[in-house]
Amino acid sequence: RSQRDARLQVSAALKEGRVSATELCQRCLSLIKSTGFLNAYVTVAKGTALKQAEESEKRYRRGQPLGVLDGIPFAVKDNFNTAGIETTCASNMLKGYISPYNATVVQKLLDQGAVLLGKTNLDEFAMGSGSTDGIFGPVRNPWSYSRQYKEKAPPKSGSENEESDWVITGGSSGGSAAAVSSFTCFAALGSDTGGSTRNPAAHCGVVGLKPTYGLISRHGLIPLVNSMDVPGILTRCVDDAAVVLGSLAGHDPKDSTTIQDTFKPFELPNLIDVRKLCIGIPKEYHAPGLSSEILALWSKAADLFRDAGAKVIEVSLPHTRYSIVCYHVLCTAEVASNMARFDGLEYGHRADMNKSTESMYAATRREGFNDVVRGRILSGNYFLLKQNYENYFIKAQKVRRLIANDFVKVFASGVDILLTPTTLSDAVPYVEFIKEDNRTRSAQDDILTQAANMAGLPAISIPTALSKRGLPVGLQFIGRSFQEKQLLTVAKWFEKQVKFPMIQLEVKRHDCSVFQHQKSVSFL
Amino acid sequence: LASWVPVVGLEIHAQISSNSKLFSGSQVQFAAPPNSLVSFFDASLPGTLPVLNRRCVEAAVMTGLALNCSINKKSLFDRKHYFYADLPAGYQITQQRVPIAVNGSLSYSLCIDNKMSQMVTKTVRIKQIQLEQDSGKSLHDDARSQTLVDLNRAGVGLMEVVMEPDMCCGEEAAAAVRELQLILQTLGSSQAVMAEGQLRVDANVSVHHPGEPYGVRTEVKNINSIRFLAKAVDYEIQRQIEELENGGTILNETRAFDSKLGCTIPMRDKEGKQDYRFMPEPNLPPLILYDAKSLPVNMNHQQVVNIDWIRERLPDLPSVKRAKLVELYGILPEHSFTLLNEDGLAEYFENVVKQTQMKPKKVIGWILNDLLSYLKQHALPVKESPVSSFLLADLLNLLERREISSSAAKQVFEELWKGEGKTPLEIVKEKKLELIQDQKELEKVCQEVIDRQEDEVIMMVLG
């Protein structure tokens, strides 16, 4: 059975009483436990989750569910505030920090009756593209434990540990992607600043949606780059993403960067005609380092559209190659600013240093932040110095405008959707990934996803096919501002065509018997 | 002796009079228990975002209009970064690039040579008005080597009013600030009470020889009253002149005014020059204001600030009020200044005028000489005067009808001041202060006096 039908069926099952919300919650919790080695979760909110599930059950019994998300378990990246639950950003700076309020997006899901299972792992303060640089350690891609990957692995010499083969999830929302991919929840929230939702979605074989900037509230999302951050949605199919989007989008008076227009939630059609569409293939996205496999898939995808009657043309986004450098300047500048609040005074880690306020600040920040964070703060402050501001920050803002204008021009010329790869390759093994530093990796891995954040555009990664190593590869669609409906419709059509296979997760249980995960998905 | 031209500019921070803070919903209140008025945003909890307070914008627009500024229909917010215990976010949200109002002016008046009768009007240019956050307060407890931080004030809205260096001495600075204070209080945009920290003034002072470029300037802080402002500025001018005449140089530094010693002292070194690393505030879109022409037709007027709407509702500014008083009542300009300088005095005066036949030109004497001196002696504000305008009017009527003499009137006033609830007439009767009008009666009294003092009279007649 396809993944698309899974959530719909669960909803139906809940409604018809064939499965209870509590049962569903308990199964997910138990699955989280048995997939603990993935290190996807930082905090599991068992007590509150079961309570929420109970409440949901009562509502279903009364025949009054709050909506399609009532009783549905979800997970949230640990950079979103969750009242009463620890929010760490995978950093020593916030270890033990209990949020006193819910992020708007979390509140909206809870208001729909969804069940919050826990907080997921990430790169510290969302800085990274591997979900490897947080204090809780790296997240493991569930596909590392899939039959599909194991089958394709080269024969090993006896001494080699199977353990060293595991691949990364990508990042920085790796925990959320892994959580969805391993069936522990039906949807997860991530964040996307330069690709942090789409990148792990592609590597973990799930749908990763980056909405238009200003569509979904950032209130409660601990910021990385305020002018680029958006909450991201990770699900197993496009229809699910549309449902979650429907409950999250809309103006929030607490976030002055959300647009005022009323948002109308939409359902995606089942029959989609792509003949009137014009798909743009930006030639600059044939980036150096793009694997031949992915290039081939990309080409195949273009053909798919062409064969179905859509117009497929090559387009140019000439300033694409400047986006990495531009992003680096703007991102580090905002990071330096956003991290200034972490001084140990009001909350969070405080160093045991009493000589002076300055020395306390310095020790706190040295102890609380990892190298990546500290490195970005230093760079950012450098770019913001009076003597540098014009040459770096202002220049980068101008380049950003050029990048955004590239998209405006292309969309104005009749192109509806852009089709690009999401990543340069499939997921690399962890031992490979850590050979390069965070900065290098981020620069490499963000290249295909970043420009959409610069321009504020909506973009989605759809699992397309398995690589020859048996790992997921995703392709990306980029749409016009606030045209999520069109974007998701095209994505849904594509999803239907490619029929991406379900992960055959092989997990060792404590009784040492191996069981196949897909069975646990069918509650019916 | 070479002549020196002193140059004085001012940076004034006025706390906006509003119910809640500039970017958050927590309350604004003086002297509340420490850290009782702090929202998540004020404490810089991660993930919180600023939301602009409409009332603060209106206050700034009002003030800008009253100071003849151009109101920028589009202004921007910026972050100014520095680390300090009373600045939780590590930056202040301010308006550095494009403030809400620019290029205004303020007229103020001075007495020449301390003579109230010779007033001269001066003007100081207003460079700009910007909206920004106030910081919290930190108290240094040296005994226990600790710093106590109170964030109640953190995030309260401020209007920074920058006055160009058009002033030349302490008196001018003081007069300018006094007039600004009156304007703010009239508008209601700030209560502007210096003692409560609602109005803070920093002075920029330099001296140079005529015809030469401006000298190095120092910034003087920690000025807690208008009186001290004049003192601090004059001291600093003198200090700089002496320093330069002795061959020294002026450092571009910040100095604190020590009110006890009456001098300025260098402030503890703030690590040389601070680079504030200004950056646009990414969480606040540009602030767009409208006027009648630019207001879109179907815009919800609750959602926008209309400059013309505010302009139409501006109250009479002090200068207008004064002019009206002079015109209506024929009093002198300097009188009008004094009337407006005391809270409630102008109203009191007008009430007395309404209730008495005495001409305003005469009434004013009683208000400014008698009432005011009594109030000052007892350190009472007008509203706590034991002599109400009704009672005073009553008294003045007796005087006007020549029922009592003016010296008797003064005695009655003294009695009234005791606040024992007696009317002027009652006091007059009690103390037998009535003027005798009857000729025969007068003769009788004179005769009685002469009879009693026979010897003196004989001496006088004999010459």
Coordinates of N, CA and C in Angstrom, one line a residue, chain A residues 88-95 124-125 133-135 339 342-345 347-356 358-375 377:
Chain A
T88 N 16.1 22.7 23.7 CA 17.6 22.8 23.9 C 18.3 23.4 22.6
C89 N 17.7 23.3 21.5 CA 18.4 23.6 20.2 C 19.7 22.8 20.1
A90 N 19.7 21.6 20.8 CA 20.9 20.8 20.8 C 22.2 21.5 21.2
S91 N 22.0 22.4 22.2 CA 23.1 23.2 22.6 C 23.3 23.2 24.1
N92 N 24.5 23.3 24.6 CA 24.7 23.4 26.1 C 24.1 24.7 26.6
M93 N 24.0 25.7 25.8 CA 23.4 27.0 26.2 C 22.0 26.8 26.7
L94 N 21.2 25.9 26.1 CA 19.9 25.8 26.5 C 19.5 24.5 27.1
K95 N 20.5 23.7 27.5 CA 20.3 22.4 28.1 C 19.5 22.7 29.4
E124 N 23.4 21.9 16.2 CA 23.3 22.9 17.3 C 22.8 24.3 16.7
F125 N 21.7 24.8 17.2 CA 21.0 26.0 16.8 C 20.8 26.0 15.3
D133 N 26.1 17.9 14.4 CA 26.8 18.8 15.2 C 26.0 19.4 16.4
G134 N 25.3 18.5 17.1 CA 24.6 18.9 18.3 C 25.1 18.2 19.5
I135 N 24.8 18.7 20.7 CA 25.4 18.0 21.9 C 24.9 16.6 22.2
M339 N 22.4 35.7 18.5 CA 23.0 35.0 19.6 C 23.4 35.9 20.8
F342 N 22.2 35.4 24.4 CA 22.6 34.3 25.3 C 23.8 34.7 26.1
D343 N 23.5 35.3 27.3 CA 24.6 35.8 28.2 C 24.5 35.1 29.5
G344 N 23.6 34.2 29.7 CA 23.6 33.5 31.0 C 22.8 34.2 32.1
L345 N 22.4 35.4 31.8 CA 21.8 36.3 32.8 C 20.3 35.9 33.1
Y347 N 18.3 33.4 31.5 CA 18.0 32.0 31.3 C 19.1 31.2 30.7
G348 N 19.0 29.9 30.7 CA 20.1 29.1 30.0 C 21.3 29.0 30.8
H349 N 22.3 28.4 30.2 CA 23.6 28.1 30.9 C 24.2 29.4 31.4
R350 N 24.8 29.4 32.6 CA 25.5 30.5 33.2 C 26.8 29.9 33.7
A351 N 27.9 30.4 33.3 CA 29.2 29.9 33.7 C 29.5 30.3 35.2
D352 N 30.3 29.5 35.8 CA 30.6 29.7 37.2 C 31.7 30.7 37.3
M353 N 31.5 32.0 36.9 CA 32.6 32.9 36.8 C 32.1 34.2 37.4
N354 N 32.7 34.7 38.5 CA 32.1 35.9 39.1 C 33.0 37.1 39.1
K355 N 34.1 37.1 38.4 CA 35.0 38.2 38.4 C 34.4 39.5 37.9
S356 N 33.7 39.4 36.9 CA 33.0 40.6 36.3 C 31.9 40.1 35.4
E358 N 31.6 41.0 32.2 CA 32.2 40.6 31.0 C 32.8 39.2 31.0
S359 N 33.5 38.9 32.1 CA 34.1 37.6 32.1 C 33.1 36.5 32.2
M360 N 32.0 36.8 32.9 CA 30.9 35.8 33.0 C 30.3 35.6 31.7
Y361 N 30.0 36.7 30.9 CA 29.5 36.5 29.6 C 30.4 35.7 28.7
A362 N 31.7 36.0 28.8 CA 32.7 35.3 27.9 C 32.7 33.8 28.2
A363 N 32.8 33.5 29.5 CA 32.9 32.1 29.9 C 31.6 31.4 29.5
T364 N 30.4 32.0 29.8 CA 29.1 31.4 29.5 C 29.0 31.1 28.0
R365 N 29.4 32.0 27.2 CA 29.3 31.8 25.7 C 30.3 30.8 25.2
R366 N 31.4 30.8 25.8 CA 32.4 29.8 25.3 C 32.0 28.4 25.7
E367 N 31.4 28.3 26.9 CA 31.0 27.0 27.4 C 29.7 26.6 26.7
G368 N 28.8 27.5 26.4 CA 27.5 27.2 25.9 C 27.4 26.9 24.4
F369 N 28.3 27.5 23.6 CA 28.2 27.4 22.2 C 29.3 26.5 21.7
N370 N 28.9 25.7 20.6 CA 30.0 24.9 20.0 C 30.8 25.7 19.0
D371 N 31.8 25.1 18.4 CA 32.7 25.9 17.5 C 32.0 26.5 16.3
V372 N 31.0 25.7 15.8 CA 30.3 26.2 14.6 C 29.6 27.5 15.0
V373 N 28.9 27.5 16.1 CA 28.1 28.7 16.5 C 29.1 29.9 16.7
R374 N 30.1 29.6 17.5 CA 31.1 30.7 17.8 C 31.7 31.2 16.5
G375 N 32.0 30.3 15.6 CA 32.7 30.7 14.3 C 31.7 31.7 13.6
I377 N 29.4 33.5 14.8 CA 29.2 34.8 15.6 C 30.4 35.7 15.2

